[in-house]
Amino acid sequence: MRVLIVEDDETLADGLSVGLRLQGFTPELVTCCADAREALAQGGFSAVVLDLMLPDGSGLDLLAGLRAGGDRLPVLLLTALDQVRDRIGGLDAGADDYLGKPFDLGEVSARLRAIIRRAEGRASALLEWNGLRLDPSRMSGEMEGRELRFSRREFSVLRALIETPGVIVEKDRLEERLYGWQEGVESNAVEVHVHKLRGKLGAGFIETVRGVGYRLAEPRP
Amino acid sequence: MRVLIVEDDETLADGLSVGLRLQGFTPELVTCCADAREALAQGGFSAVVLDLMLPDGSGLDLLAGLRAGGDRLPVLLLTALDQVRDRIGGLDAGADDYLGKPFDLGEVSARLRAIIRRAEGRASALLEWNGLRLDPSRMSGEMEGRELRFSRREFSVLRALIETPGVIVEKDRLEERLYGWQEGVESNAVEVHVHKLRGKLGAGFIETVRGVGYRLAEPRP
DNA sequence: GAGGCGCGATGCGGGTTCTGATCGTGGAAG
DNA sequence: CTTCCACGATCAGAACCCGCATCGCGCCTC
């Protein structure tokens, strides 16, 4: 997940960058509004971590410009200014969030995930592969005219697989998806869910790659 | 999009102003009816956010005057909680929607967008799904010819669901809707309201998605 | 003071998920 | 080709969590 970090304090920027990378994000770093605009214009980001105080202007202006242009990209604001936080506090937009310095890295990534998830719910893009269509906002799927229902865990696994169809997803990564990269399970829970999914999707839809993980099968020509 | 905010509480006005700017609006701020009339006379606004209690009169009078003059400008009414009941009749005086304090900024901008779209003729004023029609300005609904009345909380929940029919709304989200941005208290209030709603709408209208939230059921063919 | 509403608490019921055991299988080594 | 081992598949039960239906209390409105 690519995340744009807009932060001019070098120490902070480095910390954020390393921290977010450890959490599975792919951070990209810019240090001023101008560079940020340029990067955003290229697209491909899932979210922005934005400092308020920047050398060439306020992050608020950057954000306002973004919104005025109709861009709904999730934005996490970093602010050292308590009064600003107070002014805005509690009135923050549903899609965005604010964090006052100093902050803890765990919280940054947690909130990032939260706002990204929300934004995805808004977009409600259909995921599709090999005759299966998934609707994340409904946690349901459709295959050959039949509607498929999934439990939360089942859906998480399937979604992780269908986001990169055909690509192998390591079992560890799937576990992360389910349990949030903090505590793993000590059992074959993932396998169980895969098994249930196979029951619903038919054998052969999910392939096993021994010793590595799972992937969705390529369509039969 | 220029929006006129008529609000005398400074904290609130600031918050609104900053928040709406973040959402891509161009807010303008006045603190009393007189200034509001002056600003409106100049035109160029897409909507008005209007507080009821103002130093030099009620926002209702302002609104009435506006409508009497034939102005159809979309108006979003802000009301303190305890005023809702008293003043709700005034919504028939021409407000397009209302919002009780405390409110969440995301909701303010969402509703602003909605009433602006509506004014441009691109959306209907009524929320409708599967035989149920909701009238936000009356907090009432209609189903199979019967009129349904809802309490404020019930209506909030139902409205949140019907705004994205068929889509799962997380319970956290529903709680946010009920309590504003505050930390959700430990309670099953949402469940209770859903229960009451089911009593009025019939079982099966609202579906439970275990571990996630609720959604309105798809119409049965 | 009656009634409606909102909130919190409770116990029950049932789905979901985890766990551990066992069985099946692929693949490399011999 | 056979054997063996490690990993995955399958299964059933247990544990857990969640949601449901109530109830009572407090508050506000009538």
Tab-separated table of N, CA and C (backbone and C1' of nucleotides) in Angstrom, chain B residues 171 187-196 198 203 206-210 213-214, chain C residues 8-14, chain D residues 18-22:
chain	number	residue	atom	x	y	z
B	171	LYS	N	-21.009	-1.242	12.877
B	171	LYS	CA	-21.691	-0.797	14.090
B	171	LYS	C	-21.013	0.430	14.673
B	187	SER	N	-22.008	-0.044	25.347
B	187	SER	CA	-23.454	-0.178	25.394
B	187	SER	C	-23.953	-0.897	24.159
B	188	ASN	N	-25.096	-1.448	24.261
B	188	ASN	CA	-25.680	-2.088	23.089
B	188	ASN	C	-26.815	-1.257	22.529
B	189	ALA	N	-26.671	0.038	22.661
B	189	ALA	CA	-27.734	0.939	22.234
B	189	ALA	C	-28.108	0.711	20.773
B	190	VAL	N	-27.093	0.566	19.945
B	190	VAL	CA	-27.374	0.379	18.523
B	190	VAL	C	-28.240	-0.860	18.305
B	191	GLU	N	-27.870	-1.921	18.984
B	191	GLU	CA	-28.639	-3.152	18.838
B	191	GLU	C	-30.081	-2.960	19.259
B	192	VAL	N	-30.248	-2.224	20.316
B	192	VAL	CA	-31.607	-1.993	20.800
B	192	VAL	C	-32.416	-1.212	19.768
B	193	HIS	N	-31.799	-0.222	19.196
B	193	HIS	CA	-32.521	0.571	18.202
B	193	HIS	C	-32.835	-0.259	16.968
B	194	VAL	N	-31.899	-1.071	16.596
B	194	VAL	CA	-32.149	-1.947	15.449
B	194	VAL	C	-33.325	-2.863	15.761
B	195	HIS	N	-33.323	-3.344	16.956
B	195	HIS	CA	-34.418	-4.219	17.374
B	195	HIS	C	-35.767	-3.511	17.244
B	196	LYS	N	-35.808	-2.285	17.716
B	196	LYS	CA	-37.066	-1.545	17.625
B	196	LYS	C	-37.450	-1.271	16.173
B	198	ARG	N	-36.740	-3.111	13.669
B	198	ARG	CA	-37.242	-4.343	13.084
B	198	ARG	C	-38.702	-4.542	13.448
B	203	ALA	N	-39.415	-8.076	10.351
B	203	ALA	CA	-38.158	-8.815	10.363
B	203	ALA	C	-37.701	-9.017	8.927
B	206	ILE	N	-33.901	-5.375	7.934
B	206	ILE	CA	-32.514	-5.082	8.301
B	206	ILE	C	-31.796	-6.394	8.559
B	207	GLU	N	-30.723	-6.597	7.848
B	207	GLU	CA	-29.955	-7.819	8.013
B	207	GLU	C	-28.766	-7.590	8.939
B	208	THR	N	-28.426	-8.615	9.674
B	208	THR	CA	-27.251	-8.579	10.534
B	208	THR	C	-26.079	-9.216	9.812
B	209	VAL	N	-24.948	-8.549	9.877
B	209	VAL	CA	-23.719	-9.153	9.377
B	209	VAL	C	-22.832	-9.354	10.586
B	210	ARG	N	-22.781	-10.553	11.021
B	210	ARG	CA	-22.106	-10.857	12.289
B	210	ARG	C	-20.687	-10.333	12.325
B	213	GLY	N	-21.601	-5.437	11.133
B	213	GLY	CA	-22.606	-4.389	11.279
B	213	GLY	C	-23.954	-4.812	10.743
B	214	TYR	N	-24.643	-3.840	10.159
B	214	TYR	CA	-25.976	-4.105	9.627
B	214	TYR	C	-26.091	-3.588	8.203
C	8	DG	P	-24.737	4.344	28.182
C	8	DG	O5'	-24.822	3.060	29.101
C	8	DG	C5'	-25.017	3.232	30.496
C	8	DG	C4'	-25.561	1.946	31.088
C	8	DG	C3'	-24.684	0.720	30.852
C	8	DG	O3'	-24.166	0.289	32.113
C	8	DG	C1'	-27.002	0.250	30.474
C	9	DA	P	-23.342	-1.028	32.254
C	9	DA	O5'	-24.466	-2.112	32.548
C	9	DA	C5'	-25.365	-1.912	33.631
C	9	DA	C4'	-26.122	-3.197	33.884
C	9	DA	C3'	-25.280	-4.466	33.739
C	9	DA	O3'	-25.537	-5.321	34.832
C	9	DA	C1'	-27.152	-4.556	32.262
C	10	DT	P	-24.678	-6.636	35.015
C	10	DT	O5'	-25.661	-7.762	34.470
C	10	DT	C5'	-26.999	-7.842	34.949
C	10	DT	C4'	-27.762	-8.875	34.144
C	10	DT	C3'	-26.955	-10.135	33.835
C	10	DT	O3'	-27.498	-11.229	34.562
C	10	DT	C1'	-28.165	-9.353	31.918
C	11	DG	P	-26.649	-12.571	34.677
C	11	DG	O5'	-27.470	-13.517	33.697
C	11	DG	C5'	-28.894	-13.542	33.752
C	11	DG	C4'	-29.431	-14.332	32.577
C	11	DG	C3'	-28.680	-15.644	32.290
C	11	DG	O3'	-29.639	-16.641	31.953
C	11	DG	C1'	-28.592	-14.239	30.385
C	12	DC	P	-29.160	-18.080	31.602
C	12	DC	O5'	-29.656	-18.173	30.092
C	12	DC	C5'	-30.925	-17.613	29.747
C	12	DC	C4'	-31.068	-17.581	28.238
C	12	DC	C3'	-30.625	-18.873	27.546
C	12	DC	O3'	-31.645	-19.267	26.651
C	12	DC	C1'	-29.509	-16.998	26.603
C	13	DG	P	-31.604	-20.680	25.975
C	13	DG	O5'	-31.098	-20.317	24.513
C	13	DG	C5'	-31.810	-19.343	23.746
C	13	DG	C4'	-31.078	-19.109	22.456
C	13	DG	C3'	-30.560	-20.386	21.791
C	13	DG	O3'	-31.014	-20.380	20.451
C	13	DG	C1'	-28.788	-18.820	22.061
C	14	DG	P	-30.735	-21.628	19.531
C	14	DG	O5'	-29.631	-21.058	18.549
C	14	DG	C5'	-29.757	-19.724	18.051
C	14	DG	C4'	-28.451	-19.321	17.418
C	14	DG	C3'	-27.771	-20.433	16.616
C	14	DG	O3'	-27.291	-19.891	15.419
C	14	DG	C1'	-26.272	-19.588	18.204
D	18	DC	P	-16.646	-9.842	19.467
D	18	DC	O5'	-18.114	-9.877	18.867
D	18	DC	C5'	-18.389	-10.768	17.793
D	18	DC	C4'	-19.872	-10.995	17.726
D	18	DC	C3'	-20.689	-9.728	17.972
D	18	DC	O3'	-21.439	-9.468	16.805
D	18	DC	C1'	-21.549	-11.577	19.221
D	19	DG	P	-22.178	-8.102	16.618
D	19	DG	O5'	-23.699	-8.552	16.757
D	19	DG	C5'	-24.147	-9.650	15.997
D	19	DG	C4'	-25.422	-10.190	16.594
D	19	DG	C3'	-26.517	-9.138	16.803
D	19	DG	O3'	-27.711	-9.668	16.273
D	19	DG	C1'	-26.171	-10.359	18.790
D	20	DC	P	-28.982	-8.777	16.196
D	20	DC	O5'	-29.909	-9.434	17.294
D	20	DC	C5'	-30.185	-10.819	17.190
D	20	DC	C4'	-31.048	-11.245	18.350
D	20	DC	C3'	-32.219	-10.292	18.630
D	20	DC	O3'	-33.420	-11.049	18.620
D	20	DC	C1'	-30.946	-10.704	20.618
D	21	DA	P	-34.797	-10.284	18.492
D	21	DA	O5'	-35.347	-10.372	19.963
D	21	DA	C5'	-35.401	-11.633	20.588
D	21	DA	C4'	-35.503	-11.451	22.080
D	21	DA	C3'	-36.600	-10.455	22.511
D	21	DA	O3'	-37.523	-11.148	23.334
D	21	DA	C1'	-34.539	-10.041	23.627
D	22	DT	P	-38.924	-10.542	23.691
D	22	DT	O5'	-38.756	-10.254	25.249
D	22	DT	C5'	-37.840	-9.250	25.590
D	22	DT	C4'	-37.399	-9.429	27.020
D	22	DT	C3'	-38.124	-8.424	27.903
D	22	DT	O3'	-38.634	-9.069	29.040
D	22	DT	C1'	-35.731	-8.074	27.908
